[in-house]
Amino acid sequence: MKQIQLVPGPADLSKYNSNPEFFLENFKVELREVHNPCCKNMIPTLTYTVQLQRRTVFSLFFFIMPGILINICALMVFWLPADSGEKVGLGINALLAMIVFLMAMTENLPPTEKLPLAGVYYGSCISLIAANITATVFVLSVNGMGLKGYHVPEWIQLLTLFVAKIIFIQIPFMIEETWELDDKNPPPANIDEMPETPVEVFTLDQDGFNPPNYDPPPNKEKNSKKEAKGSRIKVQPFQRQEEEEEKFNYNTLKDPFQRRALKALESLYKMMRDDDKVSAKKHLRSRLVDEWQFIARVLDKAFFVVFTTVCFLFNIFILTSSPFRERFDYCPLEGEGACDEMTFEEIKQLTVEMAANYHITLPGGGGAAGGGGH
């Protein structure tokens, strides 16, 4: 510094050419005093920094806009019915598309130690889509619980009704009846509590089969109580229990017609009882399927609201973090904010004129002209 004194001068931008992808954001000079072991005295050093910034419109159109559209397509997964079979497929296709755009973007980005904002955006989008697929698989699993015969716990019913009211989902009348929202007619908890079909009493006598509310004509030959008791029985097939069937002895019936008719009624009763059990099982399974499908629909809408909110806030954060205005921060004039109202071309012309007219006056009175530092 005793032999050569460097003085920072104005930048000369006369040779600068604009670029379609990047623009010049700053061009500054900094004077530092560096100590070198070879010399006792400090060595002056001028460091010129050229700061470039990618044009925002280019990045938004080619990088950010495809990511936003893919996120919208991924959110449509929650609107697909579970029976369509395309929920997971749509999510995986969105994930693959996002990975393809990430690979294409990284080829156009310069290598740097700091993670670029576009890389953060696509990495976060891939994470959101992966969480989207996980939630979709969970919804499909819940939707199939009814086919497996699982009953809906009470706490799940309360939570589902609470969430449905928050996100304004109308509760079907079948669910209202099934979940005892109507206290007057509560549904049975299992098959054993299903009501049986009432069956009227039939009467068998020696003359044949008499339907209900039928009064046979009086028989003058059989007027004794003993004969009437032995020749007429009442059959209630749908109200008898298995234990009573096993204890009943058909040999007590003297008339062969009565024995054959009673056995036929018992066989018919068993067939109808089995049909009732099968029908009750189908009804119960159908009810369970409707319950779990309603829970799956509520989960779909809830996940849609949550993921839509997260994606919206995330995109707003990314877009506001990226600089939109193409500005040139370098100002050769003294004073804060002296170049705020000037365009880049005006600043560029000013730096060219100042560099051409810049002179350094030496202590001895001599002068030296320079366009930078001397």
mmCIF file of C-alpha atoms in Angstrom:
data_model
loop_
_atom_site.group_PDB
_atom_site.id
_atom_site.type_symbol
_atom_site.label_atom_id
_atom_site.label_comp_id
_atom_site.label_asym_id
_atom_site.label_seq_id
_atom_site.Cartn_x
_atom_site.Cartn_y
_atom_site.Cartn_z
ATOM 1 C CA MET A 1 0.000 0.000 0.000
ATOM 2 C CA LYS A 2 3.051 2.301 0.305
ATOM 3 C CA GLN A 3 3.864 1.786 -3.371
ATOM 4 C CA ILE A 4 0.451 1.273 -5.031
ATOM 5 C CA GLN A 5 -2.862 2.601 -3.764
ATOM 6 C CA LEU A 6 -5.984 1.192 -5.479
ATOM 7 C CA VAL A 7 -9.085 3.359 -5.605
ATOM 8 C CA PRO A 8 -12.512 1.880 -6.495
ATOM 9 C CA GLY A 9 -14.063 3.706 -9.412
ATOM 10 C CA PRO A 10 -17.473 3.521 -11.083
ATOM 11 C CA ALA A 11 -18.422 0.345 -12.919
ATOM 12 C CA ASP A 12 -18.342 0.395 -16.692
ATOM 13 C CA LEU A 13 -21.333 -1.448 -18.201
ATOM 14 C CA SER A 14 -20.741 -0.415 -21.796
ATOM 15 C CA LYS A 15 -19.815 -3.985 -22.789
ATOM 16 C CA TYR A 16 -22.784 -5.646 -21.047
ATOM 17 C CA ASN A 17 -25.286 -7.518 -23.247
ATOM 18 C CA SER A 18 -28.711 -8.613 -22.034
ATOM 19 C CA ASN A 19 -29.548 -12.308 -21.644
ATOM 20 C CA PRO A 20 -33.003 -13.859 -22.310
ATOM 21 C CA GLU A 21 -32.866 -16.099 -19.207
ATOM 22 C CA PHE A 22 -30.850 -14.053 -16.693
ATOM 23 C CA PHE A 23 -30.573 -10.346 -15.982
ATOM 24 C CA LEU A 24 -27.963 -8.307 -14.132
ATOM 25 C CA GLU A 25 -29.138 -7.611 -10.603
ATOM 26 C CA ASN A 26 -26.003 -6.024 -9.122
ATOM 27 C CA PHE A 27 -22.474 -5.106 -10.087
ATOM 28 C CA LYS A 28 -20.506 -3.842 -7.113
ATOM 29 C CA VAL A 29 -16.894 -3.313 -6.120
ATOM 30 C CA GLU A 30 -15.349 -3.748 -2.688
ATOM 31 C CA LEU A 31 -11.904 -2.542 -1.482
ATOM 32 C CA ARG A 32 -10.138 -4.841 0.966
ATOM 33 C CA GLU A 33 -6.713 -4.849 2.557
ATOM 34 C CA VAL A 34 -5.108 -8.288 2.347
ATOM 35 C CA HIS A 35 -2.010 -9.366 4.244
ATOM 36 C CA ASN A 36 0.405 -11.581 2.307
ATOM 37 C CA PRO A 37 3.182 -13.465 4.172
ATOM 38 C CA CYS A 38 5.645 -12.421 1.493
ATOM 39 C CA CYS A 39 5.362 -8.775 2.371
ATOM 40 C CA LYS A 40 5.291 -6.772 5.542
ATOM 41 C CA ASN A 41 2.843 -4.181 4.295
ATOM 42 C CA MET A 42 -0.834 -4.712 3.464
ATOM 43 C CA ILE A 43 -1.819 -5.278 -0.169
ATOM 44 C CA PRO A 44 -4.938 -3.475 -1.472
ATOM 45 C CA THR A 45 -7.417 -5.680 -3.340
ATOM 46 C CA LEU A 46 -10.480 -4.698 -5.385
ATOM 47 C CA THR A 47 -13.201 -7.350 -5.668
ATOM 48 C CA TYR A 48 -15.871 -6.900 -8.342
ATOM 49 C CA THR A 49 -19.088 -8.905 -7.818
ATOM 50 C CA VAL A 50 -21.406 -9.635 -10.723
ATOM 51 C CA GLN A 51 -24.794 -10.823 -9.437
ATOM 52 C CA LEU A 52 -27.211 -12.479 -11.887
ATOM 53 C CA GLN A 53 -30.846 -13.457 -11.338
ATOM 54 C CA ARG A 54 -33.033 -15.813 -13.354
ATOM 55 C CA ARG A 55 -35.968 -14.107 -14.998
ATOM 56 C CA THR A 56 -39.145 -14.864 -13.025
ATOM 57 C CA VAL A 57 -41.501 -15.258 -15.993
ATOM 58 C CA PHE A 58 -39.311 -17.962 -17.496
ATOM 59 C CA SER A 59 -39.229 -19.959 -14.263
ATOM 60 C CA LEU A 60 -42.932 -19.535 -13.561
ATOM 61 C CA PHE A 61 -44.011 -20.722 -16.978
ATOM 62 C CA PHE A 62 -41.645 -23.662 -17.393
ATOM 63 C CA PHE A 63 -41.124 -24.837 -13.781
ATOM 64 C CA ILE A 64 -43.753 -23.564 -11.344
ATOM 65 C CA MET A 65 -46.884 -23.680 -13.520
ATOM 66 C CA PRO A 66 -46.528 -27.421 -14.374
ATOM 67 C CA GLY A 67 -46.054 -28.172 -10.677
ATOM 68 C CA ILE A 68 -49.238 -26.291 -9.775
ATOM 69 C CA LEU A 69 -51.243 -28.166 -12.426
ATOM 70 C CA ILE A 70 -49.883 -31.520 -11.273
ATOM 71 C CA ASN A 71 -50.829 -30.669 -7.686
ATOM 72 C CA ILE A 72 -54.384 -29.887 -8.814
ATOM 73 C CA CYS A 73 -54.596 -33.233 -10.608
ATOM 74 C CA ALA A 74 -53.286 -34.978 -7.488
ATOM 75 C CA LEU A 75 -55.994 -33.317 -5.376
ATOM 76 C CA MET A 76 -58.656 -34.752 -7.696
ATOM 77 C CA VAL A 77 -57.799 -38.185 -6.265
ATOM 78 C CA PHE A 78 -60.034 -37.435 -3.281
ATOM 79 C CA TRP A 79 -63.017 -36.797 -5.570
ATOM 80 C CA LEU A 80 -62.800 -40.166 -7.301
ATOM 81 C CA PRO A 81 -65.127 -42.848 -5.881
ATOM 82 C CA ALA A 82 -63.399 -45.659 -4.058
ATOM 83 C CA ASP A 83 -65.081 -48.226 -6.324
ATOM 84 C CA SER A 84 -63.556 -46.704 -9.470
ATOM 85 C CA GLY A 85 -60.193 -48.371 -8.876
ATOM 86 C CA GLU A 86 -58.253 -45.371 -10.230
ATOM 87 C CA LYS A 87 -57.499 -43.433 -7.052
ATOM 88 C CA VAL A 88 -54.013 -44.819 -6.428
ATOM 89 C CA GLY A 89 -53.231 -44.883 -10.152
ATOM 90 C CA LEU A 90 -53.935 -41.169 -10.534
ATOM 91 C CA GLY A 91 -51.756 -40.370 -7.517
ATOM 92 C CA ILE A 92 -48.842 -42.441 -8.826
ATOM 93 C CA ASN A 93 -49.098 -40.817 -12.271
ATOM 94 C CA ALA A 94 -48.957 -37.376 -10.650
ATOM 95 C CA LEU A 95 -45.913 -38.443 -8.626
ATOM 96 C CA LEU A 96 -44.103 -39.714 -11.728
ATOM 97 C CA ALA A 97 -44.909 -36.515 -13.626
ATOM 98 C CA MET A 98 -43.526 -34.416 -10.776
ATOM 99 C CA ILE A 99 -40.305 -36.461 -10.716
ATOM 100 C CA VAL A 100 -39.898 -36.021 -14.499
ATOM 101 C CA PHE A 101 -40.238 -32.242 -14.186
ATOM 102 C CA LEU A 102 -37.766 -32.234 -11.301
ATOM 103 C CA MET A 103 -35.186 -34.069 -13.407
ATOM 104 C CA ALA A 104 -35.744 -31.716 -16.335
ATOM 105 C CA MET A 105 -35.391 -28.689 -14.087
ATOM 106 C CA THR A 106 -32.137 -29.813 -12.438
ATOM 107 C CA GLU A 107 -30.501 -30.109 -15.865
ATOM 108 C CA ASN A 108 -31.083 -26.387 -16.472
ATOM 109 C CA LEU A 109 -29.979 -25.164 -13.039
ATOM 110 C CA PRO A 110 -26.366 -24.232 -12.381
ATOM 111 C CA PRO A 111 -24.657 -26.246 -9.629
ATOM 112 C CA THR A 112 -24.525 -24.421 -6.333
ATOM 113 C CA GLU A 113 -23.991 -25.147 -2.670
ATOM 114 C CA LYS A 114 -27.332 -23.635 -1.707
ATOM 115 C CA LEU A 115 -30.511 -25.496 -2.627
ATOM 116 C CA PRO A 116 -32.411 -23.452 -5.235
ATOM 117 C CA LEU A 117 -35.945 -22.335 -4.579
ATOM 118 C CA ALA A 118 -37.284 -24.340 -7.519
ATOM 119 C CA GLY A 119 -35.681 -27.471 -6.086
ATOM 120 C CA VAL A 120 -37.327 -26.805 -2.721
ATOM 121 C CA TYR A 121 -40.658 -26.382 -4.486
ATOM 122 C CA TYR A 122 -40.506 -29.651 -6.421
ATOM 123 C CA GLY A 123 -39.128 -31.594 -3.466
ATOM 124 C CA SER A 124 -41.995 -30.391 -1.292
ATOM 125 C CA CYS A 125 -44.524 -31.173 -4.038
ATOM 126 C CA ILE A 126 -43.234 -34.741 -4.286
ATOM 127 C CA SER A 127 -43.570 -35.109 -0.514
ATOM 128 C CA LEU A 128 -47.153 -33.809 -0.630
ATOM 129 C CA ILE A 129 -48.111 -36.215 -3.413
ATOM 130 C CA ALA A 130 -46.546 -39.122 -1.509
ATOM 131 C CA ALA A 131 -48.629 -38.156 1.536
ATOM 132 C CA ASN A 132 -51.624 -37.865 -0.799
ATOM 133 C CA ILE A 133 -51.144 -41.472 -1.970
ATOM 134 C CA THR A 134 -50.771 -42.667 1.631
ATOM 135 C CA ALA A 135 -54.041 -40.995 2.607
ATOM 136 C CA THR A 136 -55.756 -42.515 -0.437
ATOM 137 C CA VAL A 137 -54.628 -46.023 0.507
ATOM 138 C CA PHE A 138 -55.972 -45.446 4.028
ATOM 139 C CA VAL A 139 -59.341 -44.339 2.624
ATOM 140 C CA LEU A 140 -59.534 -47.450 0.433
ATOM 141 C CA SER A 141 -58.760 -49.622 3.438
ATOM 142 C CA VAL A 142 -61.557 -47.988 5.432
ATOM 143 C CA ASN A 143 -63.940 -48.352 2.503
ATOM 144 C CA GLY A 144 -63.416 -52.136 2.480
ATOM 145 C CA MET A 145 -63.984 -52.684 6.192
ATOM 146 C CA GLY A 146 -67.698 -53.287 5.673
ATOM 147 C CA LEU A 147 -67.130 -56.266 3.379
ATOM 148 C CA LYS A 148 -65.047 -57.869 6.114
ATOM 149 C CA GLY A 149 -67.903 -57.602 8.608
ATOM 150 C CA TYR A 150 -66.395 -55.105 11.049
ATOM 151 C CA HIS A 151 -68.800 -53.015 13.102
ATOM 152 C CA VAL A 152 -68.234 -49.264 13.354
ATOM 153 C CA PRO A 153 -67.132 -48.265 16.873
ATOM 154 C CA GLU A 154 -69.094 -45.552 18.586
ATOM 155 C CA TRP A 155 -66.161 -43.115 18.791
ATOM 156 C CA ILE A 156 -65.654 -43.386 15.034
ATOM 157 C CA GLN A 157 -69.331 -42.612 14.503
ATOM 158 C CA LEU A 158 -69.127 -39.507 16.683
ATOM 159 C CA LEU A 159 -65.899 -38.332 15.041
ATOM 160 C CA THR A 160 -67.307 -38.897 11.534
ATOM 161 C CA LEU A 161 -70.484 -36.967 12.313
ATOM 162 C CA PHE A 162 -68.442 -34.112 13.793
ATOM 163 C CA VAL A 163 -66.169 -33.872 10.752
ATOM 164 C CA ALA A 164 -69.136 -34.153 8.377
ATOM 165 C CA LYS A 165 -70.786 -31.150 10.019
ATOM 166 C CA ILE A 166 -67.583 -29.104 9.853
ATOM 167 C CA ILE A 167 -67.027 -29.669 6.120
ATOM 168 C CA PHE A 168 -70.766 -29.462 5.326
ATOM 169 C CA ILE A 169 -71.438 -33.047 4.206
ATOM 170 C CA GLN A 170 -75.081 -34.089 4.215
ATOM 171 C CA ILE A 171 -75.726 -37.237 6.253
ATOM 172 C CA PRO A 172 -77.837 -39.815 4.355
ATOM 173 C CA PHE A 173 -81.081 -40.914 5.961
ATOM 174 C CA MET A 174 -79.877 -44.524 6.018
ATOM 175 C CA ILE A 175 -76.939 -43.502 8.176
ATOM 176 C CA GLU A 176 -79.243 -41.525 10.450
ATOM 177 C CA GLU A 177 -81.400 -44.609 10.982
ATOM 178 C CA THR A 178 -78.467 -46.984 11.323
ATOM 179 C CA TRP A 179 -76.466 -44.892 13.790
ATOM 180 C CA GLU A 180 -79.460 -44.410 16.053
ATOM 181 C CA LEU A 181 -79.807 -40.738 15.267
ATOM 182 C CA ASP A 182 -83.500 -41.605 15.296
ATOM 183 C CA ASP A 183 -83.963 -42.843 18.895
ATOM 184 C CA LYS A 184 -87.447 -44.198 18.252
ATOM 185 C CA ASN A 185 -86.309 -47.035 15.962
ATOM 186 C CA PRO A 186 -82.798 -48.144 16.948
ATOM 187 C CA PRO A 187 -81.299 -50.814 14.636
ATOM 188 C CA PRO A 188 -80.304 -54.256 15.966
ATOM 189 C CA ALA A 189 -76.676 -54.728 16.883
ATOM 190 C CA ASN A 190 -76.347 -58.241 15.426
ATOM 191 C CA ILE A 191 -78.226 -60.943 13.594
ATOM 192 C CA ASP A 192 -79.652 -62.551 16.739
ATOM 193 C CA GLU A 193 -81.522 -59.357 17.523
ATOM 194 C CA MET A 194 -83.131 -59.149 14.093
ATOM 195 C CA PRO A 195 -86.938 -59.394 14.383
ATOM 196 C CA GLU A 196 -88.517 -62.603 13.177
ATOM 197 C CA THR A 197 -91.445 -62.669 10.823
ATOM 198 C CA PRO A 198 -94.654 -63.333 12.755
ATOM 199 C CA VAL A 199 -96.399 -66.550 11.774
ATOM 200 C CA GLU A 200 -100.002 -67.354 12.487
ATOM 201 C CA VAL A 201 -101.092 -70.563 14.150
ATOM 202 C CA PHE A 202 -102.167 -73.444 11.924
ATOM 203 C CA THR A 203 -104.348 -76.312 13.018
ATOM 204 C CA LEU A 204 -104.054 -79.911 11.963
ATOM 205 C CA ASP A 205 -106.858 -82.378 12.412
ATOM 206 C CA GLN A 206 -107.898 -85.642 10.854
ATOM 207 C CA ASP A 207 -109.936 -83.845 8.209
ATOM 208 C CA GLY A 208 -106.947 -81.968 6.857
ATOM 209 C CA PHE A 209 -105.206 -78.587 7.089
ATOM 210 C CA ASN A 210 -107.155 -75.610 8.437
ATOM 211 C CA PRO A 211 -105.870 -72.047 7.897
ATOM 212 C CA PRO A 212 -106.116 -69.378 10.601
ATOM 213 C CA ASN A 213 -109.499 -67.970 11.585
ATOM 214 C CA TYR A 214 -111.210 -71.002 10.074
ATOM 215 C CA ASP A 215 -114.060 -72.617 11.960
ATOM 216 C CA PRO A 216 -114.652 -76.183 10.783
ATOM 217 C CA PRO A 217 -118.213 -77.445 10.658
ATOM 218 C CA PRO A 218 -119.402 -79.318 13.732
ATOM 219 C CA ASN A 219 -118.834 -83.044 13.669
ATOM 220 C CA LYS A 220 -121.586 -84.912 15.357
ATOM 221 C CA GLU A 221 -119.658 -88.147 15.478
ATOM 222 C CA LYS A 222 -116.745 -86.656 17.403
ATOM 223 C CA ASN A 223 -118.224 -84.669 20.223
ATOM 224 C CA SER A 224 -116.278 -85.912 23.158
ATOM 225 C CA LYS A 225 -113.405 -83.891 24.640
ATOM 226 C CA LYS A 226 -111.156 -86.926 24.630
ATOM 227 C CA GLU A 227 -111.545 -87.516 20.893
ATOM 228 C CA ALA A 228 -111.083 -83.811 20.075
ATOM 229 C CA LYS A 229 -107.942 -83.649 22.149
ATOM 230 C CA GLY A 230 -106.403 -86.619 20.392
ATOM 231 C CA SER A 231 -107.368 -85.676 16.859
ATOM 232 C CA ARG A 232 -106.478 -81.962 16.714
ATOM 233 C CA ILE A 233 -103.116 -80.177 17.381
ATOM 234 C CA LYS A 234 -101.882 -76.623 16.939
ATOM 235 C CA VAL A 235 -98.615 -75.986 15.043
ATOM 236 C CA GLN A 236 -96.536 -72.795 15.473
ATOM 237 C CA PRO A 237 -93.437 -73.611 13.402
ATOM 238 C CA PHE A 238 -91.742 -70.199 13.438
ATOM 239 C CA GLN A 239 -92.020 -69.729 17.168
ATOM 240 C CA ARG A 240 -90.697 -73.055 18.360
ATOM 241 C CA GLN A 241 -87.192 -73.488 19.642
ATOM 242 C CA GLU A 242 -84.672 -76.119 18.686
ATOM 243 C CA GLU A 243 -84.902 -77.728 22.122
ATOM 244 C CA GLU A 244 -88.645 -78.145 21.731
ATOM 245 C CA GLU A 245 -88.128 -79.729 18.313
ATOM 246 C CA GLU A 246 -85.746 -82.274 19.711
ATOM 247 C CA LYS A 247 -88.110 -83.181 22.570
ATOM 248 C CA PHE A 248 -91.150 -83.538 20.334
ATOM 249 C CA ASN A 249 -92.051 -87.170 19.698
ATOM 250 C CA TYR A 250 -93.861 -87.788 16.459
ATOM 251 C CA ASN A 251 -94.970 -91.247 17.662
ATOM 252 C CA THR A 252 -97.531 -89.630 19.907
ATOM 253 C CA LEU A 253 -99.518 -88.773 16.796
ATOM 254 C CA LYS A 254 -101.747 -91.719 15.899
ATOM 255 C CA ASP A 255 -102.810 -90.416 12.528
ATOM 256 C CA PRO A 256 -100.158 -90.914 9.748
ATOM 257 C CA PHE A 257 -101.478 -87.861 7.954
ATOM 258 C CA GLN A 258 -100.777 -85.690 10.963
ATOM 259 C CA ARG A 259 -97.233 -86.999 11.254
ATOM 260 C CA ARG A 260 -96.478 -86.398 7.569
ATOM 261 C CA ALA A 261 -98.044 -82.950 7.599
ATOM 262 C CA LEU A 262 -96.194 -81.949 10.738
ATOM 263 C CA LYS A 263 -92.863 -83.129 9.359
ATOM 264 C CA ALA A 264 -93.543 -81.224 6.154
ATOM 265 C CA LEU A 265 -94.259 -78.080 8.131
ATOM 266 C CA GLU A 266 -91.127 -78.569 10.195
ATOM 267 C CA SER A 267 -89.032 -78.946 7.037
ATOM 268 C CA LEU A 268 -90.629 -75.868 5.556
ATOM 269 C CA TYR A 269 -89.956 -73.981 8.766
ATOM 270 C CA LYS A 270 -86.273 -74.901 8.726
ATOM 271 C CA MET A 271 -85.917 -73.823 5.117
ATOM 272 C CA MET A 272 -87.598 -70.504 5.765
ATOM 273 C CA ARG A 273 -85.589 -69.999 8.935
ATOM 274 C CA ASP A 274 -82.348 -70.586 7.032
ATOM 275 C CA ASP A 275 -83.495 -68.158 4.374
ATOM 276 C CA ASP A 276 -84.247 -65.607 7.063
ATOM 277 C CA LYS A 277 -80.755 -66.011 8.512
ATOM 278 C CA VAL A 278 -79.144 -65.604 5.109
ATOM 279 C CA SER A 279 -81.304 -62.560 4.410
ATOM 280 C CA ALA A 280 -80.422 -61.127 7.817
ATOM 281 C CA LYS A 281 -76.703 -61.612 7.146
ATOM 282 C CA LYS A 282 -76.995 -59.900 3.772
ATOM 283 C CA HIS A 283 -78.909 -57.031 5.330
ATOM 284 C CA LEU A 284 -76.348 -56.648 8.089
ATOM 285 C CA ARG A 285 -73.435 -56.743 5.638
ATOM 286 C CA SER A 286 -75.138 -54.217 3.384
ATOM 287 C CA ARG A 287 -75.655 -51.944 6.391
ATOM 288 C CA LEU A 288 -72.001 -52.250 7.418
ATOM 289 C CA VAL A 289 -70.849 -51.564 3.859
ATOM 290 C CA ASP A 290 -72.958 -48.396 3.727
ATOM 291 C CA GLU A 291 -71.566 -47.226 7.076
ATOM 292 C CA TRP A 292 -67.894 -47.691 6.131
ATOM 293 C CA GLN A 293 -68.427 -46.214 2.684
ATOM 294 C CA PHE A 294 -69.913 -43.105 4.275
ATOM 295 C CA ILE A 295 -66.886 -42.873 6.592
ATOM 296 C CA ALA A 296 -64.590 -43.215 3.561
ATOM 297 C CA ARG A 297 -66.411 -40.390 1.767
ATOM 298 C CA VAL A 298 -66.071 -38.144 4.802
ATOM 299 C CA LEU A 299 -62.354 -38.953 4.977
ATOM 300 C CA ASP A 300 -61.945 -38.164 1.282
ATOM 301 C CA LYS A 301 -63.532 -34.747 1.656
ATOM 302 C CA ALA A 302 -61.609 -34.018 4.852
ATOM 303 C CA PHE A 303 -58.287 -34.948 3.224
ATOM 304 C CA PHE A 304 -59.211 -32.842 0.203
ATOM 305 C CA VAL A 305 -59.779 -29.791 2.386
ATOM 306 C CA VAL A 306 -56.551 -30.343 4.333
ATOM 307 C CA PHE A 307 -54.335 -30.980 1.288
ATOM 308 C CA THR A 308 -55.902 -28.116 -0.661
ATOM 309 C CA THR A 309 -55.191 -25.717 2.190
ATOM 310 C CA VAL A 310 -51.604 -26.942 2.554
ATOM 311 C CA CYS A 311 -50.932 -26.754 -1.206
ATOM 312 C CA PHE A 312 -52.434 -23.270 -1.450
ATOM 313 C CA LEU A 313 -50.390 -21.889 1.441
ATOM 314 C CA PHE A 314 -47.251 -23.620 0.190
ATOM 315 C CA ASN A 315 -47.588 -22.188 -3.319
ATOM 316 C CA ILE A 316 -48.254 -18.726 -1.914
ATOM 317 C CA PHE A 317 -45.119 -19.030 0.233
ATOM 318 C CA ILE A 318 -42.979 -20.106 -2.726
ATOM 319 C CA LEU A 319 -44.330 -17.430 -5.051
ATOM 320 C CA THR A 320 -43.864 -14.659 -2.506
ATOM 321 C CA SER A 321 -40.338 -15.863 -1.708
ATOM 322 C CA SER A 322 -39.280 -15.533 -5.333
ATOM 323 C CA PRO A 323 -38.361 -12.013 -6.549
ATOM 324 C CA PHE A 324 -40.722 -10.788 -9.262
ATOM 325 C CA ARG A 325 -39.386 -7.345 -10.093
ATOM 326 C CA GLU A 326 -36.312 -7.182 -12.303
ATOM 327 C CA ARG A 327 -34.243 -4.536 -10.555
ATOM 328 C CA PHE A 328 -30.649 -3.339 -10.696
ATOM 329 C CA ASP A 329 -29.391 -2.562 -7.198
ATOM 330 C CA TYR A 330 -26.134 -0.882 -8.159
ATOM 331 C CA CYS A 331 -26.190 2.905 -7.995
ATOM 332 C CA PRO A 332 -23.110 4.986 -8.806
ATOM 333 C CA LEU A 333 -24.607 8.085 -7.195
ATOM 334 C CA GLU A 334 -24.096 8.888 -3.559
ATOM 335 C CA GLY A 335 -27.058 8.896 -1.255
ATOM 336 C CA GLU A 336 -29.585 6.202 -0.352
ATOM 337 C CA GLY A 337 -32.328 5.710 -2.911
ATOM 338 C CA ALA A 338 -30.713 8.028 -5.482
ATOM 339 C CA CYS A 339 -31.333 5.529 -8.330
ATOM 340 C CA ASP A 340 -34.755 4.224 -7.318
ATOM 341 C CA GLU A 341 -36.596 6.130 -10.033
ATOM 342 C CA MET A 342 -34.075 5.276 -12.762
ATOM 343 C CA THR A 343 -34.327 2.402 -15.229
ATOM 344 C CA PHE A 344 -31.550 -0.052 -15.940
ATOM 345 C CA GLU A 345 -30.698 1.628 -19.238
ATOM 346 C CA GLU A 346 -30.410 5.009 -17.518
ATOM 347 C CA ILE A 347 -28.144 3.570 -14.814
ATOM 348 C CA LYS A 348 -26.075 1.811 -17.463
ATOM 349 C CA GLN A 349 -25.600 5.033 -19.432
ATOM 350 C CA LEU A 350 -24.718 6.903 -16.235
ATOM 351 C CA THR A 351 -22.009 4.368 -15.321
ATOM 352 C CA VAL A 352 -20.526 4.622 -18.817
ATOM 353 C CA GLU A 353 -20.319 8.415 -18.619
ATOM 354 C CA MET A 354 -18.901 8.379 -15.098
ATOM 355 C CA ALA A 355 -16.272 5.778 -16.014
ATOM 356 C CA ALA A 356 -15.182 7.810 -19.032
ATOM 357 C CA ASN A 357 -14.924 11.084 -17.064
ATOM 358 C CA TYR A 358 -13.428 9.596 -13.907
ATOM 359 C CA HIS A 359 -9.964 11.025 -12.946
ATOM 360 C CA ILE A 360 -7.747 10.387 -9.966
ATOM 361 C CA THR A 361 -5.742 13.312 -8.636
ATOM 362 C CA LEU A 362 -2.355 12.299 -7.271
ATOM 363 C CA PRO A 363 -0.885 13.997 -4.189
ATOM 364 C CA GLY A 364 1.820 15.655 -6.362
ATOM 365 C CA GLY A 365 -0.770 17.399 -8.492
ATOM 366 C CA GLY A 366 -0.627 14.991 -11.448
ATOM 367 C CA GLY A 367 -3.703 13.283 -12.851
ATOM 368 C CA ALA A 368 -4.519 9.832 -14.181
ATOM 369 C CA ALA A 369 -7.664 8.758 -15.989
ATOM 370 C CA GLY A 370 -9.148 5.327 -15.549
ATOM 371 C CA GLY A 371 -12.280 3.356 -16.032
ATOM 372 C CA GLY A 372 -12.369 1.219 -12.910
ATOM 373 C CA GLY A 373 -9.552 1.075 -10.384
ATOM 374 C CA HIS A 374 -5.949 2.289 -10.704
#
